[in-house]
Each structure stands twice: as C-alpha cells, then as structure tokens.
PDB file of C-alpha atoms in Angstrom:
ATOM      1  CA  UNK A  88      -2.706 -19.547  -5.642  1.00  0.00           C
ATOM      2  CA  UNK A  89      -4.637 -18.473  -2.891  1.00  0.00           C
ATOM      3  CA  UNK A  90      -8.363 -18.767  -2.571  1.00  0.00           C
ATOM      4  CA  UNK A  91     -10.869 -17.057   0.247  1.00  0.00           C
ATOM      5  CA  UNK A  92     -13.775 -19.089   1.473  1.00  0.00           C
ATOM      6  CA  UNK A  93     -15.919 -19.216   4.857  1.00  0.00           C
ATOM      7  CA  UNK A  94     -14.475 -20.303   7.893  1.00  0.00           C
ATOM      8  CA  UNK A  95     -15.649 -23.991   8.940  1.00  0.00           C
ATOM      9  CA  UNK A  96     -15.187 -25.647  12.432  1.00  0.00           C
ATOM     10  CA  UNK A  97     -12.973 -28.054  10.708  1.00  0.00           C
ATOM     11  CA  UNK A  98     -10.218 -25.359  11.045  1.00  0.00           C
ATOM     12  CA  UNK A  99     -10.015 -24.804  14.743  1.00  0.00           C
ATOM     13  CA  UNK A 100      -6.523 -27.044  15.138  1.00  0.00           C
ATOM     14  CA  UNK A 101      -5.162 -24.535  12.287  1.00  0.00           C
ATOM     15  CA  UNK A 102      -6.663 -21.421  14.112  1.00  0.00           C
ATOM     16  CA  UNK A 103      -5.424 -23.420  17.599  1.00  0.00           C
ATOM     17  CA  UNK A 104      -2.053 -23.684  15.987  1.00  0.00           C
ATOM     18  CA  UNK A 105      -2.118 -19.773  14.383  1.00  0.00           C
ATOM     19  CA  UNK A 106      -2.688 -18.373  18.454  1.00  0.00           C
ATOM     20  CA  UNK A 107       0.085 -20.294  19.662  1.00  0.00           C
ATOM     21  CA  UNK A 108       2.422 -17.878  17.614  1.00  0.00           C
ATOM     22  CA  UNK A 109       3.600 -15.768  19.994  1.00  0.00           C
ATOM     23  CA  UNK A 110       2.897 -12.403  17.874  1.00  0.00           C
ATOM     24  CA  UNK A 111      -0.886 -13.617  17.935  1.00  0.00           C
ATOM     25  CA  UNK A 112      -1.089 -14.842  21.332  1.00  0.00           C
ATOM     26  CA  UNK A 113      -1.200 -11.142  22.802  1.00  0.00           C
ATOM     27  CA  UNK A 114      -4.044  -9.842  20.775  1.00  0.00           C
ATOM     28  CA  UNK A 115      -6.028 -13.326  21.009  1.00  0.00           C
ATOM     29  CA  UNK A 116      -5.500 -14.652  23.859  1.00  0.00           C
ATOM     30  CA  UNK A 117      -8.228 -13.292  26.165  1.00  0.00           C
ATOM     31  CA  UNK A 118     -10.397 -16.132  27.073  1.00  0.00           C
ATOM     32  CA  UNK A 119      -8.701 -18.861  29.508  1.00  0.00           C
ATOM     33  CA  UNK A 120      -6.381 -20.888  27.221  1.00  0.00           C
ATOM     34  CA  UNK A 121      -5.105 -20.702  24.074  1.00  0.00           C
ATOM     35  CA  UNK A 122      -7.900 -23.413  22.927  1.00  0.00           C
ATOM     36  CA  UNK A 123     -10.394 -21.832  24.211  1.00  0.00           C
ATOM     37  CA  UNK A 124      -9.629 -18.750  23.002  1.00  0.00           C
ATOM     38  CA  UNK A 125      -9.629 -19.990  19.227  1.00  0.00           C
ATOM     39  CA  UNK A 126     -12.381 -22.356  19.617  1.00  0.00           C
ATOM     40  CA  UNK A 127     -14.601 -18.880  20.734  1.00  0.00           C
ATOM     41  CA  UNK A 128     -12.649 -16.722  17.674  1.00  0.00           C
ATOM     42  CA  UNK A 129     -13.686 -19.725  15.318  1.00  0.00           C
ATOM     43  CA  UNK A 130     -16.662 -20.139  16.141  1.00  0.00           C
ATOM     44  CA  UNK A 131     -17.308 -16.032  16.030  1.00  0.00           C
ATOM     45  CA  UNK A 132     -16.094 -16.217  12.219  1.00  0.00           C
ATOM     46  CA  UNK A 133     -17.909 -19.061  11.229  1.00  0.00           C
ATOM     47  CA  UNK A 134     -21.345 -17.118  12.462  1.00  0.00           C
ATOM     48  CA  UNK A 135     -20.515 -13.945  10.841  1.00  0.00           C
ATOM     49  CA  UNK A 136     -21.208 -13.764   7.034  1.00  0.00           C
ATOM     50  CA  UNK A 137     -23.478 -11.117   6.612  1.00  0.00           C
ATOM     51  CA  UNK A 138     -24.125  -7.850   7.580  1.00  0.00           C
ATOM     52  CA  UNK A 139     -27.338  -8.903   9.778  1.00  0.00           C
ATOM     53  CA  UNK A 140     -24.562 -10.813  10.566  1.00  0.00           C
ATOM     54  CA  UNK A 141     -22.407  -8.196  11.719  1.00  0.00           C
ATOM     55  CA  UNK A 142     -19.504  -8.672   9.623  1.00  0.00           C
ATOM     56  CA  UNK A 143     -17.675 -10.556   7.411  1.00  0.00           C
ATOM     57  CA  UNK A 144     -14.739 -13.359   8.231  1.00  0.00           C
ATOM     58  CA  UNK A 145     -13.115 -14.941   4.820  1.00  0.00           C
ATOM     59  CA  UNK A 146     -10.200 -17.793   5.615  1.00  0.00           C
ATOM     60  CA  UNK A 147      -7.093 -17.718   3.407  1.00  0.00           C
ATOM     61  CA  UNK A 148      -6.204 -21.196   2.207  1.00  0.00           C
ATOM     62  CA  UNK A 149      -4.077 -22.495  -0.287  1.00  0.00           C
ATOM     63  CA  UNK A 150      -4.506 -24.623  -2.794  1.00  0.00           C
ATOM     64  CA  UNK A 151      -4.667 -27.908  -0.929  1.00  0.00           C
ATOM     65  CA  UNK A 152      -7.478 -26.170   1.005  1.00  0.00           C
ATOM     66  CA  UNK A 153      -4.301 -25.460   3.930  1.00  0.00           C
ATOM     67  CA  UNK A 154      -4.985 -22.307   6.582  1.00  0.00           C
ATOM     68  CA  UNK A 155      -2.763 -19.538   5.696  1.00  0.00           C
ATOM     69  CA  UNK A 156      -4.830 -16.310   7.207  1.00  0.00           C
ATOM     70  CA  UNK A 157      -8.159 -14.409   7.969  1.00  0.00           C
ATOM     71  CA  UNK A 158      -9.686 -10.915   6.177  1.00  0.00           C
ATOM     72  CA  UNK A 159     -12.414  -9.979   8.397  1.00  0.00           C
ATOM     73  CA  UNK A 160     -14.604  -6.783   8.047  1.00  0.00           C
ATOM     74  CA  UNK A 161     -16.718  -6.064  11.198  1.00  0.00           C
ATOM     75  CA  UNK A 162     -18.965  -4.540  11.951  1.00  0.00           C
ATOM     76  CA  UNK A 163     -20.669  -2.712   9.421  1.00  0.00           C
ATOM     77  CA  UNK A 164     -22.861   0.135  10.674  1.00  0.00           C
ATOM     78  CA  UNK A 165     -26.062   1.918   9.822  1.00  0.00           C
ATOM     79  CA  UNK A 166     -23.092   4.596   8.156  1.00  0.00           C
ATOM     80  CA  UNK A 167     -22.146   1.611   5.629  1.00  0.00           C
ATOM     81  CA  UNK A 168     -18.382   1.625   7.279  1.00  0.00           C
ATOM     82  CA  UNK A 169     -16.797  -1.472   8.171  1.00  0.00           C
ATOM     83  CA  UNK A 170     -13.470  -2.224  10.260  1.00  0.00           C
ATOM     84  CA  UNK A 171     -10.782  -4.467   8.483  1.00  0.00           C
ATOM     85  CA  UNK A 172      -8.425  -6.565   9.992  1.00  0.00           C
ATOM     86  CA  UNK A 173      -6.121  -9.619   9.031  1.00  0.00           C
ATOM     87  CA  UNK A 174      -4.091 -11.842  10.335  1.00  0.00           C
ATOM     88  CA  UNK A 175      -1.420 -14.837   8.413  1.00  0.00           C
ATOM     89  CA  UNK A 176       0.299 -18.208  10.302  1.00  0.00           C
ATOM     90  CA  UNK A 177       4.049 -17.810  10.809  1.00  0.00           C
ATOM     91  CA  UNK A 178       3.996 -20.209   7.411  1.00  0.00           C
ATOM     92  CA  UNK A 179       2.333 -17.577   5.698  1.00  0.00           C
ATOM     93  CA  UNK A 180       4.541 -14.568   6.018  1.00  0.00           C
ATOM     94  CA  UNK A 181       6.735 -12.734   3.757  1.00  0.00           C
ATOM     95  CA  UNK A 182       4.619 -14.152   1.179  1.00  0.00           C
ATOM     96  CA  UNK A 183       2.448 -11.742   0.095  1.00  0.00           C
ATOM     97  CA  UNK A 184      -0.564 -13.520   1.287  1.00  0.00           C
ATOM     98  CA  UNK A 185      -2.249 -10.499   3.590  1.00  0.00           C
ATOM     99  CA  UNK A 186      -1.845  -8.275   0.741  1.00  0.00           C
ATOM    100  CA  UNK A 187      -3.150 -10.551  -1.772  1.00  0.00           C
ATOM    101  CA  UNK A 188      -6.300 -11.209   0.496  1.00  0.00           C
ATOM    102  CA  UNK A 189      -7.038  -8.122   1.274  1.00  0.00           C
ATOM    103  CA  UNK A 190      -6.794  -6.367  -2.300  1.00  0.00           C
ATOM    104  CA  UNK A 191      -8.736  -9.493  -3.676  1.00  0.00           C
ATOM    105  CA  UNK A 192     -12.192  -8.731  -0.851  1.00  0.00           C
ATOM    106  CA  UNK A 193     -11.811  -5.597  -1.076  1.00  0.00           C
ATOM    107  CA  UNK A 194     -13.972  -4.591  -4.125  1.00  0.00           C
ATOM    108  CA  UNK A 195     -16.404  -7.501  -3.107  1.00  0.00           C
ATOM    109  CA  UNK A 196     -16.686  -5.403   0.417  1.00  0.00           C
ATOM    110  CA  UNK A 197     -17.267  -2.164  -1.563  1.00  0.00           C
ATOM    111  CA  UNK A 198     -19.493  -4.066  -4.135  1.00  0.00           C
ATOM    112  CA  UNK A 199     -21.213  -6.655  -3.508  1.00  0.00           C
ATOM    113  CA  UNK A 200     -21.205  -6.241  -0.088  1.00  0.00           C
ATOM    114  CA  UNK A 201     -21.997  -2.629  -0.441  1.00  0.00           C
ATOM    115  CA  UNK A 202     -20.012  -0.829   2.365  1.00  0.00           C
ATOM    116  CA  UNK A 203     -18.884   2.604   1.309  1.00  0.00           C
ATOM    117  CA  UNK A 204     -15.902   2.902   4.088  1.00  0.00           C
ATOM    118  CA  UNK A 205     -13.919   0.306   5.105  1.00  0.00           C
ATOM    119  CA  UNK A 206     -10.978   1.506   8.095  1.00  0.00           C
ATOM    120  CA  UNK A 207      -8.029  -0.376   9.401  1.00  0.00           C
ATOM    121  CA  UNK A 208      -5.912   0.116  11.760  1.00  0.00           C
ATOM    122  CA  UNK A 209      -2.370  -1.219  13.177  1.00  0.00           C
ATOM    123  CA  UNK A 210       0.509  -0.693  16.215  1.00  0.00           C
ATOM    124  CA  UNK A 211       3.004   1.268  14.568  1.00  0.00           C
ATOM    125  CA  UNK A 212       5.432  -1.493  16.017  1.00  0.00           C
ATOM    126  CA  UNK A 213       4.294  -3.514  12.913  1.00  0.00           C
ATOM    127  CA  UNK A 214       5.008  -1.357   9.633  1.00  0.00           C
ATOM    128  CA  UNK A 215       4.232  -4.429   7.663  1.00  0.00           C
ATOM    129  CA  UNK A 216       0.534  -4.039   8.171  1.00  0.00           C
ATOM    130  CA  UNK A 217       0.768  -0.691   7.171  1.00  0.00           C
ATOM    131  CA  UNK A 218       2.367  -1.875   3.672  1.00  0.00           C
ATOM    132  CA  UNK A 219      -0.371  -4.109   3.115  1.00  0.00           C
ATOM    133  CA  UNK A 220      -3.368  -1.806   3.650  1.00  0.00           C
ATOM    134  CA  UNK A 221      -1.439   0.415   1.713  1.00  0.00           C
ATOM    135  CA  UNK A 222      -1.101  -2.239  -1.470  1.00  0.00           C
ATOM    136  CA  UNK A 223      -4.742  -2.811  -0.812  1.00  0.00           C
ATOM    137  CA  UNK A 224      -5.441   1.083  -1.613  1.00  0.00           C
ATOM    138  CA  UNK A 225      -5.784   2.147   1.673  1.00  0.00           C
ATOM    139  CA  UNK A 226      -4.786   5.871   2.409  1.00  0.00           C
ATOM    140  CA  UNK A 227      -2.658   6.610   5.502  1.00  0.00           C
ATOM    141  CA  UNK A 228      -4.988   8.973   7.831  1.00  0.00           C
ATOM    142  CA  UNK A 229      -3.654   9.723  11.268  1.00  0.00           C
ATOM    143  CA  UNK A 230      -2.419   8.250  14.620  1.00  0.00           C
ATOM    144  CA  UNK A 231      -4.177   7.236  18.016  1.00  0.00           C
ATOM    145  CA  UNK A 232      -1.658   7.282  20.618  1.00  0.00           C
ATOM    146  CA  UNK A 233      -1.853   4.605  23.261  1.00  0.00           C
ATOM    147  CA  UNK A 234      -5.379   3.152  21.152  1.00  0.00           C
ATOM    148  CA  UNK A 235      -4.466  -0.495  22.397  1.00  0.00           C
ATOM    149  CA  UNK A 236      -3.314  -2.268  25.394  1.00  0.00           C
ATOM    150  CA  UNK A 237      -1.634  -5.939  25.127  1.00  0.00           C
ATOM    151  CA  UNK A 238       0.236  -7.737  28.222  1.00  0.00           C
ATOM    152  CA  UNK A 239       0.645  -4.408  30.277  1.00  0.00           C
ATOM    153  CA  UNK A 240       1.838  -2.152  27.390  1.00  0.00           C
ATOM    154  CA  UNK A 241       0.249   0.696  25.525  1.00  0.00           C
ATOM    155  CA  UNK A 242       0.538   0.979  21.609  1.00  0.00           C
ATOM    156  CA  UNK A 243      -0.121   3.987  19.322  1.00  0.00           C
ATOM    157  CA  UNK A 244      -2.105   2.326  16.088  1.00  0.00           C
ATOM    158  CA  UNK A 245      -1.707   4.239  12.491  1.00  0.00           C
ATOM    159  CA  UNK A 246      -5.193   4.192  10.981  1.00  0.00           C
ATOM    160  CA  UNK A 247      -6.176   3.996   7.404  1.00  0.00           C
ATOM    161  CA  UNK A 248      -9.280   4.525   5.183  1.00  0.00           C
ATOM    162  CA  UNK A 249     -10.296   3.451   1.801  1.00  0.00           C
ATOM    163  CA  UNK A 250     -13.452   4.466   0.118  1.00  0.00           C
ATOM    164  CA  UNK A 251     -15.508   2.539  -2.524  1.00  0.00           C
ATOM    165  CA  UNK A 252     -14.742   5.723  -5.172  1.00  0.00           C
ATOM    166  CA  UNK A 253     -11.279   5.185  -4.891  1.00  0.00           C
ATOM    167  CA  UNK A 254      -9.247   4.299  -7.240  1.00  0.00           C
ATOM    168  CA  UNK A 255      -9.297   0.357  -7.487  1.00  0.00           C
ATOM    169  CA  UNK A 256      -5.813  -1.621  -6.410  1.00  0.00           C
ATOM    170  CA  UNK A 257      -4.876  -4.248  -8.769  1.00  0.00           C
ATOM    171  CA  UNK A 258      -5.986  -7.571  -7.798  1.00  0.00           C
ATOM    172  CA  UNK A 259      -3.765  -9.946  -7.596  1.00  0.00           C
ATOM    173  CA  UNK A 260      -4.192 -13.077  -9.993  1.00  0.00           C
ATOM    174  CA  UNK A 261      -3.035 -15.389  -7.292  1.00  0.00           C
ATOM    175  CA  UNK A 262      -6.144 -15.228  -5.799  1.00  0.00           C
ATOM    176  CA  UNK A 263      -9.749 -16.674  -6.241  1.00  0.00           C
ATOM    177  CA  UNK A 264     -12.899 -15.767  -4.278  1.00  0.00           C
ATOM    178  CA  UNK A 265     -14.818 -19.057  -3.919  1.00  0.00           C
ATOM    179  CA  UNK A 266     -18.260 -18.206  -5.155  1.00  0.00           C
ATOM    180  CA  UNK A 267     -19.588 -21.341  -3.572  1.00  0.00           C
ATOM    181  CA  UNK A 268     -18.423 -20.952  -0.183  1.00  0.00           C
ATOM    182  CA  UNK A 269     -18.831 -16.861  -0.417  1.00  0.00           C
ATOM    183  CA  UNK A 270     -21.338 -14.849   1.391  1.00  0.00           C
ATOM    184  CA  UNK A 271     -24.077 -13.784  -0.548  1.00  0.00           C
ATOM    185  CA  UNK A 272     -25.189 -10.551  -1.266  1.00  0.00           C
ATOM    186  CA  UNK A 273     -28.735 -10.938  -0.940  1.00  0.00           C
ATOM    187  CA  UNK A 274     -28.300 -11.891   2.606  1.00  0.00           C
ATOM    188  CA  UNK A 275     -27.198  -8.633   3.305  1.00  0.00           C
TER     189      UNK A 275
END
C-alpha cells in the first residue's frame, strides 16, 4: 500500500539520501552540494500545493509513512496545462510505485484540481518512464531532440499528453490519497 501526502521538512534526509543515487544526482544536482541541493528541492515542494501555488508536489510513502517517490505537476498555466514529473529511491524501483502514483493523482489533477492537460516528458535513454506515463493513460506524442542537457551530454526526451476527456486508467488499489494531508481544491 502506498499512500500520497504533502511533502514535510521532516523528509529532507530521505530526499538527501534519494539525490545521492547516482541516476538522480545529474538532473538534481545543480545547487552546490548534494544537501543543498535537496534541502532547496524540499523546501520548493513543501511550498507548492496549489495552483496560486504554482504546482503541485505529492510524496510517495509507504505504509510506515517511509519515502519511496515524488508526483509533481508544475506549473499550471492560464491554458489549465500542467507539466508532470516523478521520481522513486533506488528502494522503490521495479515496484510499480511511479505507476501506481501517477495513475492514482491523476484524476485528482484533472478533477479536483481542474487542469485540462497535463504533459510529461522523458530521455529516451529511460524507456521505463515512458511505460509508466503510458499505464497512467498518457498518449505517446512526439520527440525533442537534444531537449535536455545533464553533465556535458545532450538527450532527446519523448513527450506525452493526457487530457481530462480521456479515457480514465485504472487506479490502482494499492494506493490511497490522504485527504488530510491533500491539497485542497478551494485553494486553487
């Protein structure tokens, strides 16, 4: 069971410990150390949880509250589109868990949050991503060659779009949106 929630600034050593991972340490890394760095990503997610906001962050735990990953959705414009991205620890992979969080906030994006078009998009050197947005209902739409630049090399990014009319994705049952801790609509 997985459940999404806010991002507190009692998760920095997990976030800390999730940058470290060499895979994430290229795209995160861009502020001094790798402390620093997380400390300014943390405390980025933790303010964002609305769209006066600008955006969305929801942290993956598991059931004993543990940091598994991140769904974000930022920034929503005056078009009601929103860019999604995610992220799991080394723990976390192969499990399902990026697929599971992004199918579960998806129809909260498209409905409670009310943004029409949500896009994603990934290197093409990491076909996993694409599976996920794909499980999440996310229709394959094109490719930017050389979009992104990490350590000195350029990487062509597939890019996907999903639409609040289309057809819904199963949600998985292994995951719970904590009302409590949730962002609320009317602060939209």
């Amino acid at each position: 069971m997985f459940t999404l929630r806010r991002w507190s600034r009692e998760d920095r050593d997990a976030v800390i410990d999730a940058f470290a991972d060499p895979l994430m340490t290229s795209q995160f890394q861009r502020r001094g150390t790798i402390e620093e760095s997380a400390t300014h990503w943390l405390a980025t997610a933790h303010s964002r949880y609305s769209r006066r906001d600008g955006g969305y962050f929801f942290c993956v735990v598991d059931r004993d509250d543990t940091v598994l990953g991140n769904v974000a959705c930022v920034p929503v414009d005056d078009h009601s589109c929103g860019w999604v991205s995610y992220w799991t620890v080394p723990a976390a992979r192969s499990r399902g868990v990026a697929g599971a969080a992004l199918a579960a906030v998806v129809p909260w994006l498209h409905d409670r949050a009310a943004i029409e078009r949500l896009e994603l998009g990934h290197r093409v050197n990491n076909p996993t991503s694409g599976s996920v947005a794909r499980k999440a209902g996310f229709a394959f739409e094109g490719r930017q060659r050389g979009k992104l630049s990490y350590g000195g090399q350029r990487y062509d990014v597939d890019l996907y779009g999903r639409l609040g009319t289309d057809e819904r994705a199963g949600v998985p049952v292994t995951v719970a949106l904590d009302d409590r801790l949730m962002p609320s609509a009317e602060r939209s």
